[in-house]
Amino acid sequence: MELSIAVADDHLPKLVGLLAPWFSVRAQVGIDLKTFVCEQLGVHEVYFEERIQTIFLDSKPVDDVATALVHDGSVLALSAAMPGLVGATFRKGGQYSWMRKAISHGGDEKSDQAAHGWVTVKLFNMVLKELGPGFLEQGVWIDGGRVQAFINSQPQVFRQHIQVLPLEGLPVSPDEFLGQDLSDTSIFIKVRTFAE
Amino acid sequence: MDKILRVKMGEEGGPKTVVEALGEYAGLGGRAMTSTIVSKEVPPLCHPLGEDNKLVIAPGMLSGSVAAMSGRISVGCKSPLTGGIKEANSGGQPSQVLARLGYAAIVIEGQPADDNLYKILINKDGVEITTDNSLKMLGNYAVIDKVKEAYGDKVCAISIGPAGEMKMSAASIAFTDMEQRPTRHAGRGGVGAVMGSKGVKLIVLDDEGMSKRQPADPDKFREANKAWVQGLKKHPVTGEGLPAYGTNVLTNVVNEAGGYPTNNFSTGQFDGASKLSGETQAELETSRGGLATHGCHKGCVIQCSGIFNDKDGNFLTKQPEYETIWAHGGNCGIDDLDTVAQLDRMDDDFGLDTIEMGVAIGVAMEAGLAKFGDAQAAINLLKEVGEGTPLGRILGNGAAVTGQVFGVERVPVVKKQSMPAYDPRAVQGIGVTYATTTMGADHTAGYSVTANLLGVGGNVDGTKPEGQVELSKNLQIATAAIDSTGMCLFIAFAILDQPETFQALLDIISGFSGQPLTADDVSNLGMAVLKAERDFNARAGFTAKDDRLPEYFKKEPLAPHNVTFQVSDEDLDKVFDF
């Protein structure tokens, strides 16, 4: 199922909660993490290098983004620098990284079997705030029940600012959308903005 | 800060006060002051709740000045929880106010012959001790209501709740915040029980008529403080992450790493973590008219705290810290922020360490007293602590006692103090610090700046086991030094990454004291503090066998990574080789 949500541009940041705790993308896999994030997810290289300081691939902290490969079914989490000694240990290539060596990502053998696959993406803290709107605009896959729950949790005054539209069809109100049974249904969502 | 106030509770005819010159304690502050006094003056084998123990309250070296972030206060004593030396520190207003009143420390010693409760008022005119039995068994919030009524809204206060009066080993000491609420606590090690054993319920501090402490070299101090603030504000952790989400920004990340102790340390990931996360919390707080960005004392520029309102928009508690949310949340299988906030409020009111209580309740859940995830049961158990029922007294004496009473093997403590929110099997380096710190399991003991930056111990190769030990040692040294300055430990992130910000800190201290200061001086201070603490613990009967994690951490693999704690006992014993 594919959906478009139109929202007044001022309110786009409020929709990033849709992306928590995770969303899925279908993209080329079998490639290294940096290429995946920058080329497949469209994250600017400078942002990736400087802002994204903490990366987990399948729950393993990553230090070398050139040797960690993203596979079909991978779970990728991206975060800014974290506080605390333990937070610091998780930084990519940080000087405390040895403190969590037992769980670190050890790198993969290079593969020439690039193909398309599903990847679960988690954005945390400042990264969610800063990259979230872009992901919403380019489109992501989210569980339908979670989308409904998110819209349901928003105050009525905010709901007035959004429209839910099938990609090729007539607009439906948020209430009509919420009336459908979408639990366990993956929905491709794309958010469009309009000036109010 | 040129004097020490000694409050002698056991004098004939009632408590007496003596004001002394600093003498051999000149130049010390914060943890350096508390640990030096306790190490020199408290008999290590004394009963922690007896007349020979002393409770030392000391502002940091820079407290009372305009140095940003300098409002931490240390509390020291022999701990009723661990049996060793204890330093617990707190934010809030009292550090700045006590320093402006000129006191480098308050030392409460002896014990009253009666059962009266005492209140101490300290202002520009001196010190007054009076009995006030109307305070008996009042929660900290009710105590502060009385303070406001009697002394107005400008004073600040240090108090204990019912847990301290009942001398529970998890009892904290509360320090009022900028809004005069008792939300900041010296939480760990049962310091509140020691205050209760002295019969002191409340200390009121009034600095009206006093001025800020002045630096010896105003120009150097001013310039350094400016660079200091700039350094803190430009760093992504102290300038963005912490102000936006508080320490709870760690929930998602630690959980993702598989190091988030869940259901009493039985697994490393919690399905409900996202509901407890800093991101969710900030959204909830602002949607209810609270604050996601707020300081715990004047002069804080990081602003990692907040205001948590209830569903009706009324103040419930300050923004709970990451460790609190973990302890009462994921560690007990609870994924509801409102429940956690309510438990935080109860802890603050009863005067309890949130980490110790969350872990004790987790152990109780493992024992079958309640089910993991049962929020109402957790609230009921904590109510029992506040009421002092027999079960409540067991829980209120911490996780180790709770585990012993109910026959639980999986009790995550070191030196009987509960572990905080990072599983040492996933992050083994933190396990070294948990095991070897003088304080019992403590995440802040080895929190601070790098060895190389401080120039302690040369370059460390962390890829080797001895490197883990070496760095843990150096981190503990650096932390002890920072704890002595009155600076909030969260400055560590900016110092870690920005050498010029570390230099600014050195220049602030040097500009304030008028004495030159190098990184070596700072590390020597940290080493001196740790030596004094180790020496006290050794005389109290601690040996290398106490510097260990519970056995199950070496035997039970932690999901999802299925790792056990691998650092050998021989390596742990090398941490304190100086």
mmCIF file of N, CA, C and O in Angstrom, chain A residues 105-162:
data_model
loop_
_atom_site.group_PDB
_atom_site.id
_atom_site.type_symbol
_atom_site.label_atom_id
_atom_site.label_comp_id
_atom_site.label_asym_id
_atom_site.label_seq_id
_atom_site.Cartn_x
_atom_site.Cartn_y
_atom_site.Cartn_z
ATOM 1 N N HIS A 105 31.572 -4.290 15.673
ATOM 2 C CA HIS A 105 31.465 -4.897 14.348
ATOM 3 C C HIS A 105 32.868 -5.140 13.811
ATOM 4 O O HIS A 105 33.683 -4.217 13.740
ATOM 5 N N GLY A 106 33.129 -6.358 13.434
ATOM 6 C CA GLY A 106 34.487 -6.706 13.029
ATOM 7 C C GLY A 106 34.785 -6.498 11.561
ATOM 8 O O GLY A 106 35.896 -6.767 11.103
ATOM 9 N N GLY A 107 33.828 -6.015 10.795
ATOM 10 C CA GLY A 107 34.042 -5.859 9.348
ATOM 11 C C GLY A 107 33.634 -7.127 8.612
ATOM 12 O O GLY A 107 33.490 -8.201 9.207
ATOM 13 N N ASP A 108 33.413 -6.990 7.311
ATOM 14 C CA ASP A 108 32.986 -8.131 6.485
ATOM 15 C C ASP A 108 33.951 -8.326 5.336
ATOM 16 O O ASP A 108 34.680 -7.408 4.950
ATOM 17 N N GLU A 109 33.912 -9.525 4.780
ATOM 18 C CA GLU A 109 34.636 -9.769 3.534
ATOM 19 C C GLU A 109 33.928 -8.993 2.429
ATOM 20 O O GLU A 109 32.699 -8.937 2.395
ATOM 21 N N LYS A 110 34.703 -8.400 1.548
ATOM 22 C CA LYS A 110 34.094 -7.676 0.428
ATOM 23 C C LYS A 110 33.235 -8.623 -0.403
ATOM 24 O O LYS A 110 33.583 -9.784 -0.611
ATOM 25 N N SER A 111 32.107 -8.121 -0.832
ATOM 26 C CA SER A 111 31.210 -8.940 -1.641
ATOM 27 C C SER A 111 30.958 -8.245 -2.974
ATOM 28 O O SER A 111 30.870 -7.022 -3.034
ATOM 29 N N ASP A 112 30.878 -9.040 -4.031
ATOM 30 C CA ASP A 112 30.544 -8.400 -5.310
ATOM 31 C C ASP A 112 29.101 -8.730 -5.687
ATOM 32 O O ASP A 112 28.693 -8.615 -6.828
ATOM 33 N N GLN A 113 28.339 -9.141 -4.668
ATOM 34 C CA GLN A 113 26.956 -9.520 -4.947
ATOM 35 C C GLN A 113 25.985 -8.425 -4.538
ATOM 36 O O GLN A 113 25.116 -8.627 -3.686
ATOM 37 N N ALA A 114 26.167 -7.254 -5.110
ATOM 38 C CA ALA A 114 25.245 -6.175 -4.810
ATOM 39 C C ALA A 114 23.867 -6.499 -5.388
ATOM 40 O O ALA A 114 23.759 -6.988 -6.511
ATOM 41 N N ALA A 115 22.852 -6.271 -4.603
ATOM 42 C CA ALA A 115 21.481 -6.548 -5.045
ATOM 43 C C ALA A 115 20.559 -5.635 -4.263
ATOM 44 O O ALA A 115 21.000 -4.888 -3.381
ATOM 45 N N HIS A 116 19.294 -5.688 -4.559
ATOM 46 C CA HIS A 116 18.351 -4.903 -3.781
ATOM 47 C C HIS A 116 17.830 -5.715 -2.596
ATOM 48 O O HIS A 116 17.672 -6.925 -2.685
ATOM 49 N N GLY A 117 17.604 -5.028 -1.506
ATOM 50 C CA GLY A 117 17.100 -5.725 -0.331
ATOM 51 C C GLY A 117 16.451 -4.740 0.630
ATOM 52 O O GLY A 117 16.421 -3.525 0.391
ATOM 53 N N TRP A 118 15.939 -5.290 1.716
ATOM 54 C CA TRP A 118 15.272 -4.474 2.737
ATOM 55 C C TRP A 118 16.246 -4.183 3.875
ATOM 56 O O TRP A 118 16.935 -5.078 4.357
ATOM 57 N N VAL A 119 16.249 -2.952 4.309
ATOM 58 C CA VAL A 119 17.084 -2.563 5.446
ATOM 59 C C VAL A 119 16.222 -1.775 6.433
ATOM 60 O O VAL A 119 15.470 -0.884 6.036
ATOM 61 N N THR A 120 16.330 -2.155 7.689
ATOM 62 C CA THR A 120 15.633 -1.411 8.752
ATOM 63 C C THR A 120 16.544 -0.279 9.208
ATOM 64 O O THR A 120 17.722 -0.504 9.497
ATOM 65 N N VAL A 121 15.993 0.917 9.278
ATOM 66 C CA VAL A 121 16.795 2.093 9.647
ATOM 67 C C VAL A 121 16.233 2.701 10.934
ATOM 68 O O VAL A 121 15.026 2.875 11.074
ATOM 69 N N LYS A 122 17.147 3.014 11.853
ATOM 70 C CA LYS A 122 16.760 3.710 13.086
ATOM 71 C C LYS A 122 17.547 5.010 13.157
ATOM 72 O O LYS A 122 18.772 5.002 13.044
ATOM 73 N N LEU A 123 16.848 6.103 13.327
ATOM 74 C CA LEU A 123 17.508 7.404 13.494
ATOM 75 C C LEU A 123 17.264 7.862 14.926
ATOM 76 O O LEU A 123 16.129 7.848 15.408
ATOM 77 N N PHE A 124 18.347 8.290 15.581
ATOM 78 C CA PHE A 124 18.223 8.714 16.974
ATOM 79 C C PHE A 124 18.592 10.189 17.137
ATOM 80 O O PHE A 124 19.396 10.730 16.394
ATOM 81 N N ASN A 125 18.052 10.768 18.162
ATOM 82 C CA ASN A 125 18.375 12.114 18.655
ATOM 83 C C ASN A 125 18.495 13.185 17.559
ATOM 84 O O ASN A 125 17.590 13.338 16.763
ATOM 85 N N MET A 126 19.619 13.896 17.513
ATOM 86 C CA MET A 126 19.733 15.005 16.558
ATOM 87 C C MET A 126 19.636 14.516 15.112
ATOM 88 O O MET A 126 19.168 15.236 14.231
ATOM 89 N N VAL A 127 20.076 13.303 14.887
ATOM 90 C CA VAL A 127 20.037 12.759 13.522
ATOM 91 C C VAL A 127 18.590 12.561 13.081
ATOM 92 O O VAL A 127 18.237 12.844 11.918
ATOM 93 N N LEU A 128 17.749 12.107 13.983
ATOM 94 C CA LEU A 128 16.328 11.970 13.661
ATOM 95 C C LEU A 128 15.728 13.344 13.328
ATOM 96 O O LEU A 128 15.003 13.511 12.343
ATOM 97 N N LYS A 129 16.077 14.291 14.166
ATOM 98 C CA LYS A 129 15.522 15.633 13.983
ATOM 99 C C LYS A 129 15.980 16.245 12.651
ATOM 100 O O LYS A 129 15.200 16.896 11.958
ATOM 101 N N GLU A 130 17.239 16.012 12.322
ATOM 102 C CA GLU A 130 17.810 16.685 11.143
ATOM 103 C C GLU A 130 17.584 15.932 9.830
ATOM 104 O O GLU A 130 17.362 16.541 8.792
ATOM 105 N N LEU A 131 17.658 14.614 9.876
ATOM 106 C CA LEU A 131 17.469 13.852 8.634
ATOM 107 C C LEU A 131 16.033 13.385 8.447
ATOM 108 O O LEU A 131 15.635 13.033 7.339
ATOM 109 N N GLY A 132 15.273 13.359 9.542
ATOM 110 C CA GLY A 132 13.915 12.827 9.468
ATOM 111 C C GLY A 132 13.053 13.455 8.390
ATOM 112 O O GLY A 132 12.445 12.744 7.568
ATOM 113 N N PRO A 133 12.983 14.787 8.329
ATOM 114 C CA PRO A 133 12.126 15.392 7.299
ATOM 115 C C PRO A 133 12.507 14.955 5.885
ATOM 116 O O PRO A 133 11.630 14.698 5.049
ATOM 117 N N GLY A 134 13.794 14.845 5.614
ATOM 118 C CA GLY A 134 14.238 14.424 4.282
ATOM 119 C C GLY A 134 13.800 13.006 3.959
ATOM 120 O O GLY A 134 13.373 12.711 2.829
ATOM 121 N N PHE A 135 13.915 12.126 4.931
ATOM 122 C CA PHE A 135 13.470 10.746 4.710
ATOM 123 C C PHE A 135 11.968 10.697 4.450
ATOM 124 O O PHE A 135 11.493 9.937 3.610
ATOM 125 N N LEU A 136 11.229 11.500 5.180
ATOM 126 C CA LEU A 136 9.780 11.512 4.977
ATOM 127 C C LEU A 136 9.434 12.002 3.575
ATOM 128 O O LEU A 136 8.515 11.499 2.936
ATOM 129 N N GLU A 137 10.197 12.952 3.116
ATOM 130 C CA GLU A 137 9.901 13.490 1.776
ATOM 131 C C GLU A 137 10.306 12.530 0.658
ATOM 132 O O GLU A 137 9.680 12.489 -0.382
ATOM 133 N N GLN A 138 11.377 11.754 0.921
ATOM 134 C CA GLN A 138 11.772 10.818 -0.144
ATOM 135 C C GLN A 138 11.005 9.503 -0.081
ATOM 136 O O GLN A 138 10.972 8.757 -1.045
ATOM 137 N N GLY A 139 10.386 9.233 1.059
ATOM 138 C CA GLY A 139 9.521 8.064 1.174
ATOM 139 C C GLY A 139 10.179 6.898 1.889
ATOM 140 O O GLY A 139 11.336 6.559 1.622
ATOM 141 N N VAL A 140 9.449 6.307 2.838
ATOM 142 C CA VAL A 140 9.954 5.168 3.607
ATOM 143 C C VAL A 140 8.801 4.188 3.853
ATOM 144 O O VAL A 140 7.630 4.537 3.681
ATOM 145 N N TRP A 141 9.143 2.983 4.264
ATOM 146 C CA TRP A 141 8.142 1.976 4.594
ATOM 147 C C TRP A 141 7.954 1.898 6.104
ATOM 148 O O TRP A 141 8.928 1.778 6.842
ATOM 149 N N ILE A 142 6.709 1.981 6.528
ATOM 150 C CA ILE A 142 6.398 1.946 7.960
ATOM 151 C C ILE A 142 5.172 1.056 8.167
ATOM 152 O O ILE A 142 4.281 1.000 7.301
ATOM 153 N N ASP A 143 5.117 0.407 9.315
ATOM 154 C CA ASP A 143 3.944 -0.403 9.646
ATOM 155 C C ASP A 143 2.697 0.490 9.731
ATOM 156 O O ASP A 143 2.699 1.525 10.410
ATOM 157 N N GLY A 144 1.631 0.082 9.041
ATOM 158 C CA GLY A 144 0.421 0.904 8.967
ATOM 159 C C GLY A 144 -0.206 1.168 10.318
ATOM 160 O O GLY A 144 -0.703 2.273 10.587
ATOM 161 N N GLY A 145 -0.205 0.164 11.160
ATOM 162 C CA GLY A 145 -0.778 0.332 12.497
ATOM 163 C C GLY A 145 -0.045 1.405 13.281
ATOM 164 O O GLY A 145 -0.648 2.178 14.036
ATOM 165 N N ARG A 146 1.262 1.471 13.074
ATOM 166 C CA ARG A 146 2.055 2.481 13.783
ATOM 167 C C ARG A 146 1.756 3.879 13.253
ATOM 168 O O ARG A 146 1.724 4.850 14.009
ATOM 169 N N VAL A 147 1.522 3.966 11.946
ATOM 170 C CA VAL A 147 1.168 5.273 11.372
ATOM 171 C C VAL A 147 -0.152 5.744 11.967
ATOM 172 O O VAL A 147 -0.305 6.906 12.375
ATOM 173 N N GLN A 148 -1.095 4.811 12.049
ATOM 174 C CA GLN A 148 -2.399 5.178 12.622
ATOM 175 C C GLN A 148 -2.255 5.600 14.084
ATOM 176 O O GLN A 148 -2.838 6.587 14.521
ATOM 177 N N ALA A 149 -1.459 4.838 14.807
ATOM 178 C CA ALA A 149 -1.278 5.161 16.234
ATOM 179 C C ALA A 149 -0.635 6.532 16.391
ATOM 180 O O ALA A 149 -1.006 7.311 17.281
ATOM 181 N N PHE A 150 0.302 6.832 15.517
ATOM 182 C CA PHE A 150 0.973 8.138 15.607
ATOM 183 C C PHE A 150 -0.026 9.265 15.346
ATOM 184 O O PHE A 150 -0.100 10.233 16.121
ATOM 185 N N ILE A 151 -0.792 9.133 14.280
ATOM 186 C CA ILE A 151 -1.757 10.199 13.959
ATOM 187 C C ILE A 151 -2.801 10.316 15.059
ATOM 188 O O ILE A 151 -3.187 11.409 15.475
ATOM 189 N N ASN A 152 -3.205 9.165 15.552
ATOM 190 C CA ASN A 152 -4.176 9.138 16.646
ATOM 191 C C ASN A 152 -3.680 9.891 17.874
ATOM 192 O O ASN A 152 -4.462 10.477 18.620
ATOM 193 N N SER A 153 -2.382 9.840 18.101
ATOM 194 C CA SER A 153 -1.830 10.437 19.326
ATOM 195 C C SER A 153 -1.650 11.952 19.188
ATOM 196 O O SER A 153 -1.344 12.629 20.165
ATOM 197 N N GLN A 154 -1.828 12.464 17.976
ATOM 198 C CA GLN A 154 -1.611 13.893 17.787
ATOM 199 C C GLN A 154 -2.853 14.694 18.187
ATOM 200 O O GLN A 154 -3.977 14.231 18.015
ATOM 201 N N PRO A 155 -2.642 15.890 18.709
ATOM 202 C CA PRO A 155 -3.791 16.714 19.064
ATOM 203 C C PRO A 155 -4.618 17.079 17.822
ATOM 204 O O PRO A 155 -4.081 17.162 16.716
ATOM 205 N N GLN A 156 -5.901 17.256 18.036
ATOM 206 C CA GLN A 156 -6.812 17.546 16.926
ATOM 207 C C GLN A 156 -6.352 18.756 16.133
ATOM 208 O O GLN A 156 -6.444 18.785 14.898
ATOM 209 N N VAL A 157 -5.788 19.726 16.831
ATOM 210 C CA VAL A 157 -5.379 20.958 16.162
ATOM 211 C C VAL A 157 -4.286 20.673 15.128
ATOM 212 O O VAL A 157 -4.215 21.303 14.080
ATOM 213 N N PHE A 158 -3.442 19.677 15.404
ATOM 214 C CA PHE A 158 -2.407 19.310 14.443
ATOM 215 C C PHE A 158 -3.004 18.495 13.310
ATOM 216 O O PHE A 158 -2.642 18.649 12.144
ATOM 217 N N ARG A 159 -3.934 17.643 13.647
ATOM 218 C CA ARG A 159 -4.532 16.781 12.611
ATOM 219 C C ARG A 159 -5.223 17.605 11.524
ATOM 220 O O ARG A 159 -5.358 17.177 10.388
ATOM 221 N N GLN A 160 -5.635 18.799 11.896
ATOM 222 C CA GLN A 160 -6.277 19.664 10.892
ATOM 223 C C GLN A 160 -5.296 20.095 9.801
ATOM 224 O O GLN A 160 -5.692 20.525 8.735
ATOM 225 N N HIS A 161 -4.014 19.969 10.111
ATOM 226 C CA HIS A 161 -3.015 20.438 9.148
ATOM 227 C C HIS A 161 -2.533 19.334 8.220
ATOM 228 O O HIS A 161 -1.661 19.568 7.401
ATOM 229 N N ILE A 162 -3.032 18.130 8.374
ATOM 230 C CA ILE A 162 -2.539 17.066 7.501
ATOM 231 C C ILE A 162 -3.667 16.463 6.668
ATOM 232 O O ILE A 162 -4.830 16.469 7.050
#
